CSV table of C-alpha atoms in Angstrom, one decimal:
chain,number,residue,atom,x,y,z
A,7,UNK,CA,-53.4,23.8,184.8
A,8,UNK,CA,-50.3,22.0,186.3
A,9,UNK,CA,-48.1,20.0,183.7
A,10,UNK,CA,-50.5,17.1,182.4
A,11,UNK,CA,-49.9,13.1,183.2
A,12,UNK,CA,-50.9,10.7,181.3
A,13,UNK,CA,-53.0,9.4,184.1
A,14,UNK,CA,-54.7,12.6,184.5
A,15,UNK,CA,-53.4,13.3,187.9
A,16,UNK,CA,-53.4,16.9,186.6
A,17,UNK,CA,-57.4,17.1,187.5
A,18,UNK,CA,-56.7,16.1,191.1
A,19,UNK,CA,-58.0,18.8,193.2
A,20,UNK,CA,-58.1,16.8,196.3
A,21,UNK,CA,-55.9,14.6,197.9
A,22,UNK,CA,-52.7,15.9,196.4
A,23,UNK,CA,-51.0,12.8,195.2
A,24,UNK,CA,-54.1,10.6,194.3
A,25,UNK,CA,-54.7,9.2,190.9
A,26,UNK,CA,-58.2,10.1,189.6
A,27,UNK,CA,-60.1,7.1,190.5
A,28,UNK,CA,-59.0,7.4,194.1
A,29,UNK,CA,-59.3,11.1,194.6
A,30,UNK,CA,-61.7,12.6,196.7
A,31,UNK,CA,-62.7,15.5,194.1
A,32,UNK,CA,-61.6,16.5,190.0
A,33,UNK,CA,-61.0,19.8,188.0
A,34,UNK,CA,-64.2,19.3,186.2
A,35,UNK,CA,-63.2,22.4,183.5
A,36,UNK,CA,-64.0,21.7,180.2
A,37,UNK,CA,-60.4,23.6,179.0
A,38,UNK,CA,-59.3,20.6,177.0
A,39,UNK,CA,-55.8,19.8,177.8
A,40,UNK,CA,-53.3,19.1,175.5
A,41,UNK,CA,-53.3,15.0,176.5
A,42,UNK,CA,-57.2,14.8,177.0
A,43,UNK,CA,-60.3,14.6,174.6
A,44,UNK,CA,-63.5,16.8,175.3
A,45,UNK,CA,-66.8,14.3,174.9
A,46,UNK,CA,-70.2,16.1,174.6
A,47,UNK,CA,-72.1,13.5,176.4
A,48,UNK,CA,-75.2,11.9,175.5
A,49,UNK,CA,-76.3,9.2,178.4
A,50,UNK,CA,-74.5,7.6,181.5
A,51,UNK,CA,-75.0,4.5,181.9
A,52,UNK,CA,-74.6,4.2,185.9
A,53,UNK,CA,-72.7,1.3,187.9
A,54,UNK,CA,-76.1,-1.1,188.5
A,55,UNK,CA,-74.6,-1.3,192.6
A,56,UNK,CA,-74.3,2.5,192.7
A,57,UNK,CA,-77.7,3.1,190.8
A,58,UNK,CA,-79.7,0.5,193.0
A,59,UNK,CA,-78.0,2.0,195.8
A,60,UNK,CA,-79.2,5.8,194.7
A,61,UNK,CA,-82.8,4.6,194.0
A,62,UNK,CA,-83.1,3.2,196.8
A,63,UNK,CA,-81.6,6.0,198.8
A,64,UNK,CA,-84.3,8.1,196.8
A,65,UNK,CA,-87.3,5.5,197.5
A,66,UNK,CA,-87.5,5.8,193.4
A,67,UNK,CA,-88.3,9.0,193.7
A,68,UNK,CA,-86.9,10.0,189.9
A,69,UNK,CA,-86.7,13.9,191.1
A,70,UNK,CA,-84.5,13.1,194.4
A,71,UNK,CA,-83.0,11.0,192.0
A,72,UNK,CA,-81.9,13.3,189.6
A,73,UNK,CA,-80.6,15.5,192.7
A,74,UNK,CA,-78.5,12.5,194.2
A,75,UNK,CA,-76.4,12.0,191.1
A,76,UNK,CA,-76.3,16.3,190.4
A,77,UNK,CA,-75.0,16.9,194.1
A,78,UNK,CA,-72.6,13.9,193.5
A,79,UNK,CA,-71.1,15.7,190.4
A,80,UNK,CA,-71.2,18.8,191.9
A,81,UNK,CA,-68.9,18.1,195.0
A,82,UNK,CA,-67.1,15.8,193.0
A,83,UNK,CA,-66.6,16.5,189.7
A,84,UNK,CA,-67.2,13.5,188.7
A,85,UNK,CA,-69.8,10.5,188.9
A,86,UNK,CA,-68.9,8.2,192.0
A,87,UNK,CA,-70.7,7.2,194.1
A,88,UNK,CA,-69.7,7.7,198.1
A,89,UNK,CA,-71.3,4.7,199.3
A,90,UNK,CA,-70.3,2.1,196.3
A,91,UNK,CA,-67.4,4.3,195.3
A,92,UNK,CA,-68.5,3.2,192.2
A,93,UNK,CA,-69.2,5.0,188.8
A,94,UNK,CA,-70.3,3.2,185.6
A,95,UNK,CA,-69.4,5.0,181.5
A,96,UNK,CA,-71.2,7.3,178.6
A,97,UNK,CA,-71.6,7.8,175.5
A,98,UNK,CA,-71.2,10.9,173.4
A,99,UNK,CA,-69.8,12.7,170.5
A,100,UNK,CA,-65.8,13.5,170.5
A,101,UNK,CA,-65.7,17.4,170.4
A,102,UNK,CA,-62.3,17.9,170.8
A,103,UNK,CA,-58.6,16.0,170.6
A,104,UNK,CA,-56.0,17.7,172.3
A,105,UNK,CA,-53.2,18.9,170.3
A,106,UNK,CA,-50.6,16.0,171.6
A,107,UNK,CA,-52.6,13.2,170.9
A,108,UNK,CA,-52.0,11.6,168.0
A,109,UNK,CA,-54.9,8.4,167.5
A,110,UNK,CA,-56.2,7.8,163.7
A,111,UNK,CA,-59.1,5.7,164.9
A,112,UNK,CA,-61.4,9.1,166.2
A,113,UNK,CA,-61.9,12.4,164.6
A,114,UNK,CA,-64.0,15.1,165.8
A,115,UNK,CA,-68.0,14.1,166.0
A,116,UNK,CA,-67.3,10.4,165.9
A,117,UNK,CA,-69.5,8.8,168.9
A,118,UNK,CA,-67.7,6.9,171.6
A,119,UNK,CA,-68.7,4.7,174.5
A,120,UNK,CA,-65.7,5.5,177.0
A,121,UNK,CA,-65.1,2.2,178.8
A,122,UNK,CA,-63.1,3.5,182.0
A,123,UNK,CA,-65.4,4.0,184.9
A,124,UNK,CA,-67.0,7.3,185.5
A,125,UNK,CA,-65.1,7.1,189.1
A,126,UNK,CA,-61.9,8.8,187.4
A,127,UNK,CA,-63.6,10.7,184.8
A,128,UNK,CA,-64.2,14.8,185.0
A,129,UNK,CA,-68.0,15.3,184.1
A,130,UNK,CA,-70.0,18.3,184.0
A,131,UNK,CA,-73.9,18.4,184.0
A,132,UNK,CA,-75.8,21.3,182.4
A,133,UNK,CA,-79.1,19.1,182.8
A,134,UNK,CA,-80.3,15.6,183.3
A,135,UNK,CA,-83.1,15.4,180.6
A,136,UNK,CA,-84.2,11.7,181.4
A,137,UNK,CA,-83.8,8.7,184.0
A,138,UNK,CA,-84.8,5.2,182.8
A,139,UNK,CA,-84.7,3.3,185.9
A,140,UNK,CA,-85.1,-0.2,185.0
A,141,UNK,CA,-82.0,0.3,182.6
A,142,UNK,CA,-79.6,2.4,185.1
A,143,UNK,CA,-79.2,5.0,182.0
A,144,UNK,CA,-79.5,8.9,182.8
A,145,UNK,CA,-79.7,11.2,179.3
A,146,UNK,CA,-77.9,14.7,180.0
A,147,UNK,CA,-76.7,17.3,178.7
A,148,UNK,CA,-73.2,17.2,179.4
A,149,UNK,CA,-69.5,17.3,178.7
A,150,UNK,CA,-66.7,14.8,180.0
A,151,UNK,CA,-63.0,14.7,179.5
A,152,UNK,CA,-60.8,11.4,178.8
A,153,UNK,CA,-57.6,11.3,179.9
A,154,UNK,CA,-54.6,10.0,177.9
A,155,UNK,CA,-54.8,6.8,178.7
A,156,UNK,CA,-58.5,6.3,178.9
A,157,UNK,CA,-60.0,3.6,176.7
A,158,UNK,CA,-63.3,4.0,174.8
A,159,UNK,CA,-64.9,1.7,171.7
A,160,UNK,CA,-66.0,4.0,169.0
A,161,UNK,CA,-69.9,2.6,168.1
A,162,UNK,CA,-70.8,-0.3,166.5
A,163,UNK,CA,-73.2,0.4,163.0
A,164,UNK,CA,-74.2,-3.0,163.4
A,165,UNK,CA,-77.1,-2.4,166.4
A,166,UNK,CA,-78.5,0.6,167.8
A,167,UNK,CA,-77.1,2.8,170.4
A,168,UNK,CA,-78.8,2.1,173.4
A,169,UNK,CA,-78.1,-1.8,172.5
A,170,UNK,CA,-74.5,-1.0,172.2
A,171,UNK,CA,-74.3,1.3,175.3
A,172,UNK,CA,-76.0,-1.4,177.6
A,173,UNK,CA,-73.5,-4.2,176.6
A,174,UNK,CA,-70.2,-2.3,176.7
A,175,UNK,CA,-71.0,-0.8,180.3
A,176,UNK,CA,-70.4,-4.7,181.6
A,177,UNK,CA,-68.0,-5.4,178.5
A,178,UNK,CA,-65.2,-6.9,181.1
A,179,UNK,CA,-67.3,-10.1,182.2
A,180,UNK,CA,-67.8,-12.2,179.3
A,181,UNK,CA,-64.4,-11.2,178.5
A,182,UNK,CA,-63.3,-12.2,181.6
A,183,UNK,CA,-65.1,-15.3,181.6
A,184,UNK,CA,-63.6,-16.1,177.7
A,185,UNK,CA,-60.4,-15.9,179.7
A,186,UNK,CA,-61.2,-18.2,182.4
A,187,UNK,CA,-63.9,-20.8,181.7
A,188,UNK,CA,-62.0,-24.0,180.4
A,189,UNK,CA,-63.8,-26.8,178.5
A,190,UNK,CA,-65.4,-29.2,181.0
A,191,UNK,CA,-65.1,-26.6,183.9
A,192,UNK,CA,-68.6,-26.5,186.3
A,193,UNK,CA,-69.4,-22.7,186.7
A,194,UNK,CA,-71.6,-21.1,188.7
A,195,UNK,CA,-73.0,-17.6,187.8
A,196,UNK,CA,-74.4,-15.2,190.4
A,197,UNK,CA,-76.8,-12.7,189.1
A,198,UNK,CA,-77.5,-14.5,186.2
A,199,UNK,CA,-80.7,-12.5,185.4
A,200,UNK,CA,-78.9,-9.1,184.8
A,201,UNK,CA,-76.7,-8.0,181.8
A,202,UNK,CA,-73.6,-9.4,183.1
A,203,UNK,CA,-75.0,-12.4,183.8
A,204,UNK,CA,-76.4,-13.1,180.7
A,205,UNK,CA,-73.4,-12.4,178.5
A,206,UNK,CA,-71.2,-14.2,181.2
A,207,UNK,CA,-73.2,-17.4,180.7
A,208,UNK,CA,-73.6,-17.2,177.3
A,209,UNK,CA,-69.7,-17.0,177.2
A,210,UNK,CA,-69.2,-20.1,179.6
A,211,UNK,CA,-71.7,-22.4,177.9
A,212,UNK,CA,-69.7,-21.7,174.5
A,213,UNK,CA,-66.0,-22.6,176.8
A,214,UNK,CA,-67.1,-25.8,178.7
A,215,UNK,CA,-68.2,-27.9,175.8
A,216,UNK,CA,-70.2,-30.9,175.9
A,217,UNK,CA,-69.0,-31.9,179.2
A,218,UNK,CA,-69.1,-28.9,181.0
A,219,UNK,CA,-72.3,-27.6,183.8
A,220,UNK,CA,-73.4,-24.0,183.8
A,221,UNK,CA,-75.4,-23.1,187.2
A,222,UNK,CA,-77.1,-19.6,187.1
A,223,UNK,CA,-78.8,-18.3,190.8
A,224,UNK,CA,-81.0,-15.5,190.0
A,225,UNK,CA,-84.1,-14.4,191.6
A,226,UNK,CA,-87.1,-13.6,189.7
A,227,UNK,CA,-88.6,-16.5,187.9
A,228,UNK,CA,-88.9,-15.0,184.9
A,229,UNK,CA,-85.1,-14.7,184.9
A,230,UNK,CA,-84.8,-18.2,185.2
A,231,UNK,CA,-87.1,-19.1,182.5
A,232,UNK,CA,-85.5,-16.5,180.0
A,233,UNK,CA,-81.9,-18.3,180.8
A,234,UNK,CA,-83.4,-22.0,180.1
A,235,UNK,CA,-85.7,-21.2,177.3
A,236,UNK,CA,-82.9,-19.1,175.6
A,237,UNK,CA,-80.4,-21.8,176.0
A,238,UNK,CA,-78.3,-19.8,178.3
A,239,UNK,CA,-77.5,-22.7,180.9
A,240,UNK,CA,-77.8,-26.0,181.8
A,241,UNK,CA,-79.7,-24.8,185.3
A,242,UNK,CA,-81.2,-22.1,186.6
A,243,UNK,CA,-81.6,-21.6,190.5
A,244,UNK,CA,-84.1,-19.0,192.3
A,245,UNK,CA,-81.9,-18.1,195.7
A,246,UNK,CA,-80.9,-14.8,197.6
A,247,UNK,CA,-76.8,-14.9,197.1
A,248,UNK,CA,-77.0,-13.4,200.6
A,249,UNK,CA,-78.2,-16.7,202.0
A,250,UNK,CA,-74.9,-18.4,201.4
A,251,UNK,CA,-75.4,-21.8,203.1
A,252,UNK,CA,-79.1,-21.8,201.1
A,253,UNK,CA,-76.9,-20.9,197.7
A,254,UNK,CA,-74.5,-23.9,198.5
A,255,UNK,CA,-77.2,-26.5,198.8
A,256,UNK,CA,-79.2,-25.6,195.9
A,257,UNK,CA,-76.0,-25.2,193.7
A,258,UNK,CA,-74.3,-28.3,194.6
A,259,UNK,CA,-77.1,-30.0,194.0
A,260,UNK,CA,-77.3,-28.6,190.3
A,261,UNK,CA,-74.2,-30.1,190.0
A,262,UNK,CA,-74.4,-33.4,191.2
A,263,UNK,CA,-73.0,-33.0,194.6
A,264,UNK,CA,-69.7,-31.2,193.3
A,265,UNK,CA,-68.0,-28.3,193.6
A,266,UNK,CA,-67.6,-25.7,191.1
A,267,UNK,CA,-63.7,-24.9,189.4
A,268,UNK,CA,-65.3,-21.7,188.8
A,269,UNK,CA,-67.8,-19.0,190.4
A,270,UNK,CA,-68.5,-15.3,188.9
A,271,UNK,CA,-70.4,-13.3,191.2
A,272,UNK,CA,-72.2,-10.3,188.9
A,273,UNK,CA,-75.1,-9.1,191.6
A,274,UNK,CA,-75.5,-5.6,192.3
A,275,UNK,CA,-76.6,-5.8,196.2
A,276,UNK,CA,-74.0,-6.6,199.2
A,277,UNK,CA,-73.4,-8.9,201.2
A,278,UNK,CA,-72.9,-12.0,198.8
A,279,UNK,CA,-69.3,-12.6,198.9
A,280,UNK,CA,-69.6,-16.3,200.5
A,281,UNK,CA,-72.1,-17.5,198.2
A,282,UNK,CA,-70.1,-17.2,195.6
A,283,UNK,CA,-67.1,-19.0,197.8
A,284,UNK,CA,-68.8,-21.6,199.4
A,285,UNK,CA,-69.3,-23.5,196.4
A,286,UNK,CA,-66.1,-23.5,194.6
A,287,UNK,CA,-63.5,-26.7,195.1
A,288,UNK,CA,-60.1,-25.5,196.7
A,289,UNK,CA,-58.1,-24.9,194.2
A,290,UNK,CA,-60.7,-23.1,192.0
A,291,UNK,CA,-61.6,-19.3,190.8
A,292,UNK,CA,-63.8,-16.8,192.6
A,293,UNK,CA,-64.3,-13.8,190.3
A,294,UNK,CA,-65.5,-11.0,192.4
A,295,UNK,CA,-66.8,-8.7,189.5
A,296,UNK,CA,-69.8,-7.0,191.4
A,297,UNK,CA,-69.2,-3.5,192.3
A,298,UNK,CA,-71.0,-4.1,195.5
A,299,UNK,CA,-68.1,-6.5,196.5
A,300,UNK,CA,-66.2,-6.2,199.9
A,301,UNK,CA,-63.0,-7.4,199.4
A,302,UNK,CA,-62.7,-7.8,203.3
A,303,UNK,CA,-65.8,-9.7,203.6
A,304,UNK,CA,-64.6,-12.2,200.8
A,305,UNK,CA,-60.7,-12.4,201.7
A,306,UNK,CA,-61.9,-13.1,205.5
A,307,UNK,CA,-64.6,-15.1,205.2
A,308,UNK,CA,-62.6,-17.6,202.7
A,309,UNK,CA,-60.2,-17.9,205.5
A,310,UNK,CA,-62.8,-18.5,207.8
A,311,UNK,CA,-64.0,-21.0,205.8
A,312,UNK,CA,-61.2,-22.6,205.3
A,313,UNK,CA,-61.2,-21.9,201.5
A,314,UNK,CA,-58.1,-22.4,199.5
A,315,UNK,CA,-59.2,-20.2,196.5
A,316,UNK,CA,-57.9,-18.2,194.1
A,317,UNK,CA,-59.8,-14.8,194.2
A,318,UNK,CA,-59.8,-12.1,191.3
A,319,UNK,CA,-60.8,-8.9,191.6
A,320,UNK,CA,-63.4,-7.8,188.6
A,321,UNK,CA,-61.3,-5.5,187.1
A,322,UNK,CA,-63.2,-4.3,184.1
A,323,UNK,CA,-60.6,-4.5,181.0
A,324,UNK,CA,-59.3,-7.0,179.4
A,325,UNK,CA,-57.9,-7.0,176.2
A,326,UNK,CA,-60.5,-6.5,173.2
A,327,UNK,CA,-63.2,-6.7,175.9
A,328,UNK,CA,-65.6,-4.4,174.2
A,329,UNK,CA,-65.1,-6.5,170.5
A,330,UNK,CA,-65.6,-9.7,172.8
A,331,UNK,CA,-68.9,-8.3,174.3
A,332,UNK,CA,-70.6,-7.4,171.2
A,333,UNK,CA,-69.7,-10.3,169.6
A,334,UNK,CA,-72.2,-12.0,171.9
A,335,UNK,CA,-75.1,-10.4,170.6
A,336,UNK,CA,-73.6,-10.4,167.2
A,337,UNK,CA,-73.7,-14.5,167.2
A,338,UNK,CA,-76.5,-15.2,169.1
A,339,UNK,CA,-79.9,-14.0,168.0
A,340,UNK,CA,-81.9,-14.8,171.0
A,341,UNK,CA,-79.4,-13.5,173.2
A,342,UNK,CA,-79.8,-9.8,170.9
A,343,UNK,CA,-83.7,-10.4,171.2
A,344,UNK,CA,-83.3,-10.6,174.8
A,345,UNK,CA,-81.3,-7.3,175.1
A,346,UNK,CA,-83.0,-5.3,172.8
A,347,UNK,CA,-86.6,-5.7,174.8
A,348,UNK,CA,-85.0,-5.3,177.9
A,349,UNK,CA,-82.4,-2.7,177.9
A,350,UNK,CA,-82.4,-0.9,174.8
């Protein structure tokens, strides 16, 4: 193996020069480097753009399925996805610390969720043993390396497994939105219905206060009525984010003809950059955290709209993100209830 970095640029088989994330294929060897720990892997939890992108690929077909995201690993080495470029995280059991690493919060057998994206992450699959498709997890048999500086949150005691895994693979957004959301701000939530949506506007209705407006746009009913029975919002919308002039008049409406100071767009389809623009004031945020964002579409069409906002790419850490995230469930029973039947 060539001398190890930090950033594991060591597993780069092609392009020479890329960083993990960015390159093309990995050295998916399980040899455990001296900088790297060895992760017998349990489930993946896949990127919710890249696994609606495979199913539908697949026509939710679970065997092409399973041979989509094998092929992908195969060429690849690791889990992204060519057409999102997406790749989502895991859980598993720590088999191995390499000899220059020197953390006392892991020993060998302690069970991790890795929270850097499966994009930059070598992964072998000996055999995918189960796809739950309404939950975007895949159970394998597996092994995955975690590079120097790769982050991971060993599991919580407090809540089962599957609970813990489904609320640390969108950790970043409530975090994010802790960050952000500012008492008496109007935010609008995109995707409201889906994991990241929920925790995001649980997270803003505890930031604006008494005087503050939480819009969610989802678009099943029963998403909306789980977010306003559950106390989740102020108002829920049904609309299709890529309708954007249909977005804006339903969502100014919810807030009294204004614009927003904040807009979080957490869907998992493309196409719904300006919804999520449209309806912020100048001056505001637009947090682009959806995987199925295109940054072109959304710096463009701003300026073609005449939009004078400031736009922030979803990057998924921020600092104690994963102790932020499970602190939502950990405070709010309903919100638990409502992730435990669904995706755990």
């Amino acid at each position: 193996m060539k001398k190890i970095c930090k950033y594991g640029t060591h597993r780069v088989l092609e392009p020479a020069g890329a960083l993990p994330q960015a390159a093309y294929k990995l050295d998916n060897a399980m040899d455990t480097a001296p900088n790297e720990i060895r992760i017998d892997v349990q489930s993946l939890n896949i990127d919710s753009a890249s696994f609606t992108q495979i199913r539908e690929e697949a026509q939710g077909d679970i065997e092409k399925i399973k041979a989509k995201i094998l092929d992908i690993v195969d060429k690849r080495g690791k889990m992204q996805n060519p057409v999102t470029g997406s790749g989502g995280m895991l859980i598993g059991t720590v088999a191995e610390i390499g000899t220059a690493l020197h953390r006392t919060d892991i020993k060998k057998g302690d069970k991790i969720a890795t929270l850097v994206s499966l994009s930059l992450t070598p992964l072998k699959i000996s055999e995918i043993t189960a796809i739950h498709p309404d939950i975007d997890r895949v159970d394998v048999t597996a092994q995955a390396i975690l590079f120097e500086t790769g982050i991971y949150a060993k599991l919580p005691e407090d809540m089962p497994e599957a609970l813990a895994l489904a609320v640390l693979d969108v950790a970043g957004a409530p975090a994010q939105t802790a960050k952000l959301v500012r008492p008496g701000d109007s935010v609008l939530i995109l995707g409201g219905g889906g994991k990241s949506g929920m925790l995001c506007c649980n997270e803003a209705m505890k930031r604006v206060g008494p005087t503050g407006n939480v819009v969610a746009v989802c678009v099943l009913e029963e998403d909306r009525q789980r977010l306003l029975s559950n106390g989740l919002c102020h108002h829920a919308l049904i609309a299709d984010a890529t309708r954007p002039l249909a977005v804006l008049d339903k969502t100014l409406e919810a807030n009294g003809g204004r614009e927003y100071d904040i807009s979080f767009n957490v869907v998992n389809v493309s196409n719904t950059e300006m919804a999520g623009i449209l309806p912020v004031r100048d001056g505001g945020i637009v947090y682009l955290f959806s995987m199925a964002t295109s940054f072109t579409q959304a710096a463009l069409g701003a300026e073609g709209a005449g939009k004078d906002v400031t736009m922030l790419v979803g990057n998924g850490y921020t600092k104690d993100h994963a102790e932020i995230a499970l602190a939502q469930l950990r405070d709010n029973p309903k919100l638990r209830k409502l992730f435990t039947e669904r995706w755990a």
